[in-house]
């Protein structure tokens, strides 16, 4: 039977997988693209690079004569893409772009004058990374680009679906990250759109299910991504939602961790429309009356890579792990004695602070490069741990992402959180989740199961190390406020 082609257009690459209806991954491929850093601190990508990378990845996994049941799309969320004729009118503004702080404040003030609270509307704290603020900024600085805009999408999955002939669509999970969705009604907020300068006809159609068929590939799909015309296009949840589907499923319950370029703790919970924001965590809508609570640390793998370059003379992950193993044999498991904030450029959790920068506390004459690297991984794990309920210590924590391949980092995460850390079999959870939601959207009989249900190697916490880390967690949390105050 035809398999499912899953495509994840992430922060740095397009990843494709051909997955059969039993859940087996038959082939995978990826193709990268770059991010442009602007002189004023912005982060942008060329949507044409997304399409090129998608074609390279798709054609690598899909023989020319292969029949597929659907193209299942997911990808990075909270990007602002201005669609014109025939494609995007300018580079996409990424979710890591924090230039729109003044515009976010102006939107907040405009809503307050009308007696409305932006955070309450969106269900999460809003800041410069909001697509509403990004658009308001572009209207002021690039009026010609705004004039040429015929519609908006909020990530590369929506952009590719549009180019392939499906029209303008946005899944609920991605929409929840834009600052433009009313969490109470699960529709676009007219008042936020108005404050951002967005007219209703620019906003994409909202899908309502966790995965939804939004159209079929058009005649130019072969040239664009190497697919024939007529293939169903499923818009899966944005990458955080697709990852949750692939790790634990979309029923409320188990939390999971991701150690990608950014990092997060996520958990599916029953939706509570009208409830207040939960600290600095995001509440993202899912189909079926559920929502995803996600606490996102802006730099996880990115902070680890920075630490390898800075402290370990550019050592790769394997060499760094060997040094960590040597350090653990000498010192055992437990805190390094250092406290690290891994915030390289702003932070989203456990505080929302665009100006926050990293910090290292506790240096002494004996501190060496590998201690600093270990402490960085420890700091990322501590940052994530602030999202977990201490009462649930002992519950298994599935972990995915590139950083999860590091056995020493998994041990650090287990010790810091006090939870057994379950490493999955290497299947890409986001691609698996996209395929799973695609199979459900098409009504196919299938045996695709979330990774947590499939089992996997578990790393148990060391009891003494876990106790020591728990004692340091409050000091680590207070350090965010201290550093923020010092930088003001």
Tab-separated table of C-alpha atoms in Angstrom:
chain	number	residue	atom	x	y	z
A	1	UNK	CA	0.000	0.000	0.000
A	2	UNK	CA	1.244	3.551	-0.647
A	3	UNK	CA	3.207	5.046	2.206
A	4	UNK	CA	3.148	8.547	3.615
A	5	UNK	CA	5.690	11.197	2.699
A	6	UNK	CA	6.413	13.334	5.766
A	7	UNK	CA	8.259	16.619	5.319
A	8	UNK	CA	9.510	18.780	8.188
A	9	UNK	CA	10.788	22.230	7.230
A	10	UNK	CA	12.695	23.076	10.387
A	11	UNK	CA	14.942	25.860	11.588
A	12	UNK	CA	17.999	24.756	9.622
A	13	UNK	CA	16.946	22.026	7.194
A	14	UNK	CA	14.200	20.218	5.354
A	15	UNK	CA	13.852	16.600	6.495
A	16	UNK	CA	11.831	14.039	4.578
A	17	UNK	CA	10.839	10.480	5.402
A	18	UNK	CA	8.868	7.787	3.616
A	19	UNK	CA	6.881	5.994	6.312
A	20	UNK	CA	4.712	2.950	5.668
A	21	UNK	CA	1.379	2.323	7.348
A	22	UNK	CA	2.979	0.034	9.918
A	23	UNK	CA	5.052	2.974	11.132
A	24	UNK	CA	8.333	1.817	9.631
A	25	UNK	CA	10.623	4.500	8.245
A	26	UNK	CA	11.702	3.279	4.807
A	27	UNK	CA	13.963	6.175	3.815
A	28	UNK	CA	15.079	9.543	5.158
A	29	UNK	CA	16.978	12.508	3.770
A	30	UNK	CA	17.668	16.114	4.644
A	31	UNK	CA	18.882	19.255	2.948
A	32	UNK	CA	19.998	22.391	4.743
A	33	UNK	CA	19.459	26.108	4.344
A	34	UNK	CA	20.964	29.123	5.998
A	35	UNK	CA	19.684	31.920	8.199
A	36	UNK	CA	20.605	35.503	7.435
A	37	UNK	CA	21.525	37.628	10.431
A	38	UNK	CA	20.804	41.280	9.760
A	39	UNK	CA	22.972	44.128	11.110
A	40	UNK	CA	20.177	45.185	13.468
A	41	UNK	CA	19.916	41.744	15.048
A	42	UNK	CA	17.232	40.152	12.871
A	43	UNK	CA	16.927	36.563	11.680
A	44	UNK	CA	15.499	35.814	8.227
A	45	UNK	CA	15.371	32.993	5.682
A	46	UNK	CA	14.642	32.948	1.955
A	47	UNK	CA	11.477	30.908	1.279
A	48	UNK	CA	12.991	29.863	-2.064
A	49	UNK	CA	15.641	28.012	-0.024
A	50	UNK	CA	12.893	26.092	1.778
A	51	UNK	CA	11.461	24.937	-1.547
A	52	UNK	CA	14.883	23.976	-2.929
A	53	UNK	CA	15.718	21.993	0.202
A	54	UNK	CA	12.282	20.341	0.173
A	55	UNK	CA	12.833	19.181	-3.393
A	56	UNK	CA	16.299	17.824	-2.586
A	57	UNK	CA	15.027	15.895	0.450
A	58	UNK	CA	11.877	14.580	-1.232
A	59	UNK	CA	13.600	13.359	-4.380
A	60	UNK	CA	16.249	11.627	-2.267
A	61	UNK	CA	13.698	9.460	-0.432
A	62	UNK	CA	11.133	8.957	-3.172
A	63	UNK	CA	11.901	6.999	-6.342
A	64	UNK	CA	10.354	8.546	-9.434
A	65	UNK	CA	7.750	5.786	-9.756
A	66	UNK	CA	6.832	5.621	-6.047
A	67	UNK	CA	3.169	6.132	-5.227
A	68	UNK	CA	2.379	7.927	-1.969
A	69	UNK	CA	-0.837	8.308	-0.028
A	70	UNK	CA	-0.176	11.934	0.950
A	71	UNK	CA	2.376	14.653	1.510
A	72	UNK	CA	2.271	15.438	5.247
A	73	UNK	CA	3.715	18.873	6.021
A	74	UNK	CA	5.014	20.334	9.271
A	75	UNK	CA	7.779	22.742	10.197
A	76	UNK	CA	9.015	25.643	12.250
A	77	UNK	CA	6.306	27.907	13.610
A	78	UNK	CA	5.892	31.613	14.265
A	79	UNK	CA	7.637	32.819	11.108
A	80	UNK	CA	6.121	35.721	9.191
A	81	UNK	CA	5.836	35.017	5.460
A	82	UNK	CA	4.379	37.705	3.196
A	83	UNK	CA	2.831	35.977	0.187
A	84	UNK	CA	2.519	37.876	-3.073
A	85	UNK	CA	2.431	36.948	-6.733
A	86	UNK	CA	3.795	34.429	-7.437
A	87	UNK	CA	5.714	33.803	-4.192
A	88	UNK	CA	6.927	35.506	-1.036
A	89	UNK	CA	7.569	39.232	-1.466
A	90	UNK	CA	10.556	39.328	0.918
A	91	UNK	CA	12.558	36.978	3.161
A	92	UNK	CA	10.623	35.357	5.984
A	93	UNK	CA	11.070	36.812	9.470
A	94	UNK	CA	11.909	33.950	11.836
A	95	UNK	CA	10.564	33.164	15.286
A	96	UNK	CA	13.996	33.987	16.737
A	97	UNK	CA	13.832	37.564	15.416
A	98	UNK	CA	13.311	39.949	18.333
A	99	UNK	CA	13.454	43.318	16.561
A	100	UNK	CA	9.768	44.121	17.055
A	101	UNK	CA	9.856	44.937	20.768
A	102	UNK	CA	8.554	48.484	20.296
A	103	UNK	CA	5.751	47.245	18.042
A	104	UNK	CA	4.762	44.573	20.553
A	105	UNK	CA	4.491	47.290	23.211
A	106	UNK	CA	2.394	49.437	20.858
A	107	UNK	CA	-0.023	46.558	20.170
A	108	UNK	CA	-0.334	45.881	23.884
A	109	UNK	CA	-1.087	49.547	24.550
A	110	UNK	CA	-3.637	49.769	21.726
A	111	UNK	CA	-5.512	46.750	23.062
A	112	UNK	CA	-5.372	48.079	26.626
A	113	UNK	CA	-7.008	51.331	25.502
A	114	UNK	CA	-9.953	49.222	24.358
A	115	UNK	CA	-10.027	47.347	27.655
A	116	UNK	CA	-8.403	44.176	26.290
A	117	UNK	CA	-5.394	42.207	27.489
A	118	UNK	CA	-3.216	40.696	24.765
A	119	UNK	CA	-1.902	37.859	26.954
A	120	UNK	CA	-5.430	36.879	27.977
A	121	UNK	CA	-6.579	36.856	24.351
A	122	UNK	CA	-3.668	34.722	23.168
A	123	UNK	CA	-3.506	32.498	26.259
A	124	UNK	CA	0.278	33.034	26.470
A	125	UNK	CA	2.615	35.920	27.222
A	126	UNK	CA	3.299	37.984	24.103
A	127	UNK	CA	6.553	39.685	23.155
A	128	UNK	CA	8.709	40.813	20.227
A	129	UNK	CA	8.583	37.345	18.644
A	130	UNK	CA	4.857	37.717	17.930
A	131	UNK	CA	4.037	37.674	14.221
A	132	UNK	CA	1.559	40.487	14.891
A	133	UNK	CA	4.420	42.690	16.119
A	134	UNK	CA	6.656	41.572	13.244
A	135	UNK	CA	4.022	42.605	10.695
A	136	UNK	CA	3.431	45.988	12.320
A	137	UNK	CA	7.166	46.614	12.171
A	138	UNK	CA	7.366	45.746	8.466
A	139	UNK	CA	4.410	47.975	7.615
A	140	UNK	CA	6.319	50.926	9.074
A	141	UNK	CA	9.736	50.081	7.644
A	142	UNK	CA	8.890	48.369	4.337
A	143	UNK	CA	5.565	49.794	3.152
A	144	UNK	CA	6.162	48.619	-0.426
A	145	UNK	CA	6.488	44.977	0.720
A	146	UNK	CA	3.314	45.364	2.772
A	147	UNK	CA	1.503	46.837	-0.237
A	148	UNK	CA	2.467	43.857	-2.428
A	149	UNK	CA	1.317	41.321	0.181
A	150	UNK	CA	-1.710	39.257	-0.858
A	151	UNK	CA	-1.803	36.958	2.142
A	152	UNK	CA	0.108	35.694	5.160
A	153	UNK	CA	1.307	32.323	6.331
A	154	UNK	CA	3.279	31.629	9.489
A	155	UNK	CA	5.837	29.020	8.580
A	156	UNK	CA	7.403	27.121	5.696
A	157	UNK	CA	4.803	24.328	5.783
A	158	UNK	CA	2.053	26.843	5.042
A	159	UNK	CA	4.205	28.484	2.363
A	160	UNK	CA	4.881	25.209	0.560
A	161	UNK	CA	1.238	24.128	0.750
A	162	UNK	CA	0.304	27.448	-0.833
A	163	UNK	CA	2.846	27.097	-3.645
A	164	UNK	CA	1.640	23.557	-4.324
A	165	UNK	CA	-1.881	24.827	-4.928
A	166	UNK	CA	-3.664	24.401	-1.587
A	167	UNK	CA	-4.240	28.102	-0.895
A	168	UNK	CA	-3.457	29.902	2.339
A	169	UNK	CA	-3.805	27.713	5.434
A	170	UNK	CA	-2.519	27.645	9.006
A	171	UNK	CA	-2.830	24.854	11.549
A	172	UNK	CA	-4.107	25.710	15.026
A	173	UNK	CA	-0.806	24.902	16.727
A	174	UNK	CA	1.164	27.301	14.556
A	175	UNK	CA	-1.597	29.902	14.803
A	176	UNK	CA	-1.372	29.750	18.608
A	177	UNK	CA	2.264	30.834	18.414
A	178	UNK	CA	1.609	33.971	16.345
A	179	UNK	CA	-0.083	36.196	18.940
A	180	UNK	CA	-2.990	36.584	16.498
A	181	UNK	CA	-5.183	33.665	17.602
A	182	UNK	CA	-7.868	34.120	20.246
A	183	UNK	CA	-7.337	31.107	22.503
A	184	UNK	CA	-10.888	31.392	23.786
A	185	UNK	CA	-12.587	31.064	20.388
A	186	UNK	CA	-9.788	29.393	18.384
A	187	UNK	CA	-10.325	31.982	15.650
A	188	UNK	CA	-8.181	34.887	14.538
A	189	UNK	CA	-8.567	37.823	16.890
A	190	UNK	CA	-10.012	40.841	15.009
A	191	UNK	CA	-8.743	43.244	17.664
A	192	UNK	CA	-5.138	41.972	17.599
A	193	UNK	CA	-5.125	41.893	13.788
A	194	UNK	CA	-6.436	45.466	13.709
A	195	UNK	CA	-3.761	46.637	16.167
A	196	UNK	CA	-1.121	44.948	14.006
A	197	UNK	CA	-2.407	46.524	10.791
A	198	UNK	CA	-3.521	43.188	9.326
A	199	UNK	CA	-6.746	43.199	7.318
A	200	UNK	CA	-8.934	40.058	7.638
A	201	UNK	CA	-8.457	38.979	4.017
A	202	UNK	CA	-4.713	38.572	4.571
A	203	UNK	CA	-5.133	35.907	7.249
A	204	UNK	CA	-4.983	32.246	6.203
A	205	UNK	CA	-7.757	29.711	6.668
A	206	UNK	CA	-7.486	27.871	9.995
A	207	UNK	CA	-7.527	24.087	9.991
A	208	UNK	CA	-9.498	22.555	12.862
A	209	UNK	CA	-8.137	19.041	13.227
A	210	UNK	CA	-4.686	17.867	14.313
A	211	UNK	CA	-4.083	16.966	10.673
A	212	UNK	CA	-6.248	18.112	7.791
A	213	UNK	CA	-6.275	17.618	4.019
A	214	UNK	CA	-5.991	21.138	2.616
A	215	UNK	CA	-5.770	20.336	-1.090
A	216	UNK	CA	-3.900	18.350	-3.727
A	217	UNK	CA	-0.651	19.057	-5.505
A	218	UNK	CA	-0.997	21.088	-8.684
A	219	UNK	CA	0.532	20.654	-12.120
A	220	UNK	CA	3.777	22.408	-11.171
A	221	UNK	CA	4.432	20.149	-8.163
A	222	UNK	CA	6.889	18.074	-10.193
A	223	UNK	CA	9.056	21.113	-10.847
A	224	UNK	CA	8.685	22.456	-7.321
A	225	UNK	CA	9.313	19.352	-5.194
A	226	UNK	CA	9.451	16.344	-7.520
A	227	UNK	CA	5.886	15.131	-6.885
A	228	UNK	CA	3.131	14.383	-9.391
A	229	UNK	CA	-0.106	16.327	-9.503
A	230	UNK	CA	-3.055	15.120	-7.469
A	231	UNK	CA	-1.266	14.049	-4.274
A	232	UNK	CA	-3.290	14.921	-1.128
A	233	UNK	CA	-1.607	17.611	0.984
A	234	UNK	CA	-2.056	17.169	4.731
A	235	UNK	CA	-1.198	20.133	6.924
A	236	UNK	CA	-0.042	18.539	10.178
A	237	UNK	CA	0.421	20.545	13.379
A	238	UNK	CA	3.479	22.817	13.538
A	239	UNK	CA	6.685	21.119	14.602
A	240	UNK	CA	6.012	21.238	18.356
A	241	UNK	CA	2.592	19.647	17.881
A	242	UNK	CA	3.867	17.103	15.358
A	243	UNK	CA	6.690	16.164	17.710
A	244	UNK	CA	4.204	15.656	20.550
A	245	UNK	CA	2.091	13.433	18.287
A	246	UNK	CA	5.160	11.407	17.393
A	247	UNK	CA	6.505	11.102	20.930
A	248	UNK	CA	3.550	10.642	23.268
A	249	UNK	CA	0.474	11.029	21.033
A	250	UNK	CA	-2.069	13.818	21.314
A	251	UNK	CA	-4.065	12.461	24.252
A	252	UNK	CA	-3.474	14.401	27.508
A	253	UNK	CA	-0.798	12.877	29.715
A	254	UNK	CA	2.955	12.337	29.618
A	255	UNK	CA	5.473	15.174	29.317
A	256	UNK	CA	8.465	14.986	26.986
A	257	UNK	CA	11.686	16.910	26.393
A	258	UNK	CA	13.361	18.047	23.195
A	259	UNK	CA	17.055	18.872	22.864
A	260	UNK	CA	17.194	20.439	19.415
A	261	UNK	CA	18.632	23.814	18.410
A	262	UNK	CA	16.178	25.167	20.938
A	263	UNK	CA	14.825	22.979	23.727
A	264	UNK	CA	11.508	22.452	25.402
A	265	UNK	CA	9.398	20.550	27.851
A	266	UNK	CA	5.965	19.825	26.414
A	267	UNK	CA	2.818	18.143	27.648
A	268	UNK	CA	-0.632	17.669	26.095
A	269	UNK	CA	-3.379	18.796	28.467
A	270	UNK	CA	-7.144	19.294	28.211
A	271	UNK	CA	-7.949	22.711	26.750
A	272	UNK	CA	-9.202	25.285	29.255
A	273	UNK	CA	-10.541	28.185	27.151
A	274	UNK	CA	-10.321	31.489	28.970
A	275	UNK	CA	-7.744	30.339	31.505
A	276	UNK	CA	-4.844	32.645	32.298
A	277	UNK	CA	-1.371	32.238	30.766
A	278	UNK	CA	0.799	29.712	32.610
A	279	UNK	CA	3.892	31.752	33.460
A	280	UNK	CA	6.282	31.975	30.540
A	281	UNK	CA	5.021	28.739	28.981
A	282	UNK	CA	3.145	28.748	25.689
A	283	UNK	CA	-0.301	27.227	25.350
A	284	UNK	CA	-0.757	25.924	21.816
A	285	UNK	CA	-4.080	24.700	20.494
A	286	UNK	CA	-4.420	21.159	19.179
A	287	UNK	CA	-7.333	19.479	17.479
A	288	UNK	CA	-9.830	17.501	19.515
A	289	UNK	CA	-10.198	19.955	22.392
A	290	UNK	CA	-6.634	19.583	23.664
A	291	UNK	CA	-3.757	22.000	23.964
A	292	UNK	CA	0.003	21.676	24.166
A	293	UNK	CA	1.784	23.378	27.045
A	294	UNK	CA	5.314	24.023	25.884
A	295	UNK	CA	8.104	25.654	27.853
A	296	UNK	CA	10.755	26.614	25.331
A	297	UNK	CA	14.377	27.395	26.182
A	298	UNK	CA	15.657	29.472	23.290
A	299	UNK	CA	19.149	27.930	23.115
A	300	UNK	CA	19.649	24.238	23.914
A	301	UNK	CA	21.630	22.523	21.160
A	302	UNK	CA	22.685	26.006	20.053
A	303	UNK	CA	24.142	26.714	23.508
A	304	UNK	CA	25.862	23.318	23.550
A	305	UNK	CA	27.404	24.005	20.130
A	306	UNK	CA	28.558	27.436	21.316
A	307	UNK	CA	30.166	25.840	24.390
A	308	UNK	CA	32.008	23.263	22.261
A	309	UNK	CA	33.385	26.022	20.039
A	310	UNK	CA	34.296	28.287	22.932
A	311	UNK	CA	35.523	25.892	25.617
A	312	UNK	CA	36.568	22.777	23.673
A	313	UNK	CA	38.307	24.328	20.653
A	314	UNK	CA	35.513	23.303	18.291
A	315	UNK	CA	35.370	19.629	19.290
A	316	UNK	CA	32.539	17.682	17.673
A	317	UNK	CA	29.782	15.991	19.688
A	318	UNK	CA	31.556	12.626	19.814
A	319	UNK	CA	34.827	14.093	21.072
A	320	UNK	CA	32.970	16.239	23.606
A	321	UNK	CA	31.097	13.193	24.900
A	322	UNK	CA	34.385	11.344	25.367
A	323	UNK	CA	35.679	14.220	27.484
A	324	UNK	CA	32.454	14.195	29.524
A	325	UNK	CA	32.850	10.450	30.099
A	326	UNK	CA	36.407	11.020	31.355
A	327	UNK	CA	35.202	13.780	33.650
A	328	UNK	CA	32.425	11.596	35.049
A	329	UNK	CA	34.861	8.754	35.786
A	330	UNK	CA	37.028	11.193	37.733
A	331	UNK	CA	34.343	13.173	39.579
A	332	UNK	CA	31.240	10.990	39.465
A	333	UNK	CA	27.731	12.194	38.746
A	334	UNK	CA	26.371	15.320	40.377
A	335	UNK	CA	26.492	19.116	40.102
A	336	UNK	CA	29.567	20.734	38.608
A	337	UNK	CA	29.415	23.482	41.235
A	338	UNK	CA	28.722	26.057	38.527
A	339	UNK	CA	25.401	27.686	37.688
A	340	UNK	CA	24.884	28.537	34.015
A	341	UNK	CA	22.155	30.453	32.237
A	342	UNK	CA	22.246	29.233	28.600
A	343	UNK	CA	20.570	32.368	27.224
A	344	UNK	CA	22.705	33.471	24.265
A	345	UNK	CA	20.281	36.097	22.982
A	346	UNK	CA	17.043	36.604	24.862
A	347	UNK	CA	14.989	33.962	26.599
A	348	UNK	CA	11.486	32.459	26.464
A	349	UNK	CA	11.491	30.191	29.514
A	350	UNK	CA	11.508	30.219	32.513
A	351	UNK	CA	11.314	33.973	31.949
A	352	UNK	CA	10.267	35.935	28.875
A	353	UNK	CA	13.065	38.476	28.456
A	354	UNK	CA	14.354	39.655	25.070
A	355	UNK	CA	17.382	41.335	26.658
A	356	UNK	CA	18.551	38.451	28.871
A	357	UNK	CA	22.031	37.112	28.222
A	358	UNK	CA	23.924	34.103	29.523
A	359	UNK	CA	25.863	33.864	32.742
A	360	UNK	CA	28.316	31.550	34.499
A	361	UNK	CA	28.505	31.653	38.290
A	362	UNK	CA	30.921	29.811	40.550
A	363	UNK	CA	34.239	29.854	38.686
A	364	UNK	CA	37.412	29.101	40.620
A	365	UNK	CA	41.044	28.359	39.805
A	366	UNK	CA	40.321	24.655	39.313
A	367	UNK	CA	37.592	25.189	36.702
A	368	UNK	CA	38.610	23.742	33.348
A	369	UNK	CA	37.134	23.713	29.830
A	370	UNK	CA	35.289	20.418	30.235
A	371	UNK	CA	33.791	21.654	33.524
A	372	UNK	CA	32.407	24.675	31.688
A	373	UNK	CA	30.987	22.484	28.922
A	374	UNK	CA	29.387	20.089	31.406
A	375	UNK	CA	27.957	23.041	33.327
A	376	UNK	CA	26.420	24.405	30.120
A	377	UNK	CA	24.572	21.121	29.522
A	378	UNK	CA	23.613	21.149	33.187
A	379	UNK	CA	22.301	24.717	32.847
A	380	UNK	CA	20.112	23.734	29.891
A	381	UNK	CA	18.745	20.792	31.862
A	382	UNK	CA	18.060	23.038	34.875
A	383	UNK	CA	16.280	25.568	32.656
A	384	UNK	CA	14.020	22.807	31.314
A	385	UNK	CA	13.440	21.359	34.780
A	386	UNK	CA	11.644	24.524	35.894
A	387	UNK	CA	8.729	23.416	33.687
A	388	UNK	CA	8.272	20.062	35.420
A	389	UNK	CA	6.051	19.385	38.412
A	390	UNK	CA	8.275	18.160	41.281
A	391	UNK	CA	5.372	16.024	42.462
A	392	UNK	CA	5.729	13.965	39.270
A	393	UNK	CA	9.390	13.076	39.885
A	394	UNK	CA	9.894	9.475	38.851
A	395	UNK	CA	7.670	9.606	35.788
A	396	UNK	CA	9.493	8.628	32.610
A	397	UNK	CA	10.585	11.592	30.476
A	398	UNK	CA	10.967	10.737	26.767
A	399	UNK	CA	13.638	12.884	25.116
A	400	UNK	CA	14.218	13.590	21.428
A	401	UNK	CA	16.330	15.930	19.320
A	402	UNK	CA	19.976	15.938	18.331
A	403	UNK	CA	21.195	16.436	21.892
A	404	UNK	CA	19.396	13.276	23.001
A	405	UNK	CA	22.029	11.211	21.159
A	406	UNK	CA	24.544	12.155	23.866
A	407	UNK	CA	24.552	9.560	26.649
A	408	UNK	CA	26.343	11.911	29.099
A	409	UNK	CA	23.756	14.632	28.442
A	410	UNK	CA	20.933	12.142	29.030
A	411	UNK	CA	22.478	11.264	32.384
A	412	UNK	CA	22.729	14.952	33.282
A	413	UNK	CA	19.075	15.459	32.297
A	414	UNK	CA	17.992	12.447	34.358
A	415	UNK	CA	19.916	13.656	37.401
A	416	UNK	CA	18.694	17.252	37.132
A	417	UNK	CA	15.027	16.323	36.630
A	418	UNK	CA	15.015	13.297	38.921
A	419	UNK	CA	13.230	11.330	36.188
A	420	UNK	CA	14.197	8.307	34.111
A	421	UNK	CA	14.997	9.665	30.650
A	422	UNK	CA	13.763	7.498	27.784
A	423	UNK	CA	15.792	7.697	24.582
A	424	UNK	CA	13.811	6.582	21.560
A	425	UNK	CA	15.031	4.407	18.708
A	426	UNK	CA	16.305	7.258	16.575
A	427	UNK	CA	13.127	7.690	14.557
A	428	UNK	CA	12.479	11.367	13.925
A	429	UNK	CA	9.503	12.126	16.158
A	430	UNK	CA	8.345	15.165	14.198
A	431	UNK	CA	8.264	13.248	10.918
A	432	UNK	CA	6.550	10.295	12.599
A	433	UNK	CA	3.952	12.635	14.119
A	434	UNK	CA	3.308	14.269	10.751
A	435	UNK	CA	2.749	10.851	9.180
A	436	UNK	CA	0.525	9.730	12.065
A	437	UNK	CA	-1.726	12.783	11.827
A	438	UNK	CA	-1.732	12.391	8.044
A	439	UNK	CA	-2.925	8.800	8.266
A	440	UNK	CA	-5.671	9.866	10.650
A	441	UNK	CA	-6.717	12.769	8.406
A	442	UNK	CA	-7.038	10.402	5.449
A	443	UNK	CA	-8.934	7.799	7.475
A	444	UNK	CA	-6.346	5.113	6.682
A	445	UNK	CA	-5.938	1.880	8.593
A	446	UNK	CA	-2.443	2.027	10.084
A	447	UNK	CA	-0.176	0.861	12.871
A	448	UNK	CA	1.807	4.063	13.375
A	449	UNK	CA	2.452	4.400	17.128
A	450	UNK	CA	4.082	7.197	19.163
A	451	UNK	CA	7.659	6.546	20.197
A	452	UNK	CA	6.944	6.466	23.932
A	453	UNK	CA	4.598	3.543	23.343
A	454	UNK	CA	7.361	1.655	21.519
A	455	UNK	CA	9.738	1.648	24.478
A	456	UNK	CA	13.417	2.580	24.363
A	457	UNK	CA	16.576	2.806	26.424
A	458	UNK	CA	15.954	4.442	29.809
A	459	UNK	CA	18.615	6.327	31.769
A	460	UNK	CA	17.851	6.303	35.488
A	461	UNK	CA	18.791	9.249	37.710
A	462	UNK	CA	21.532	8.776	40.265
A	463	UNK	CA	19.731	9.298	43.614
A	464	UNK	CA	22.529	11.289	45.270
A	465	UNK	CA	23.066	13.445	42.170
A	466	UNK	CA	19.316	14.063	41.835
A	467	UNK	CA	19.083	15.205	45.448
A	468	UNK	CA	22.032	17.564	45.009
A	469	UNK	CA	20.593	19.084	41.818
A	470	UNK	CA	17.186	19.544	43.460
A	471	UNK	CA	18.856	21.609	46.168
A	472	UNK	CA	20.420	23.906	43.582
A	473	UNK	CA	17.330	24.373	41.418
A	474	UNK	CA	15.883	27.341	43.411
A	475	UNK	CA	19.194	29.229	43.185
A	476	UNK	CA	19.316	28.624	39.436
A	477	UNK	CA	15.793	29.981	39.063
A	478	UNK	CA	16.631	33.125	41.070
A	479	UNK	CA	19.673	33.724	38.881
A	480	UNK	CA	17.419	34.737	35.971
A	481	UNK	CA	16.076	37.723	37.883
A	482	UNK	CA	19.518	38.674	39.187
A	483	UNK	CA	21.099	38.675	35.723
A	484	UNK	CA	18.143	40.481	34.204
A	485	UNK	CA	18.416	43.218	36.845
A	486	UNK	CA	22.155	43.540	36.332
A	487	UNK	CA	21.731	44.033	32.579
A	488	UNK	CA	19.073	46.754	32.837
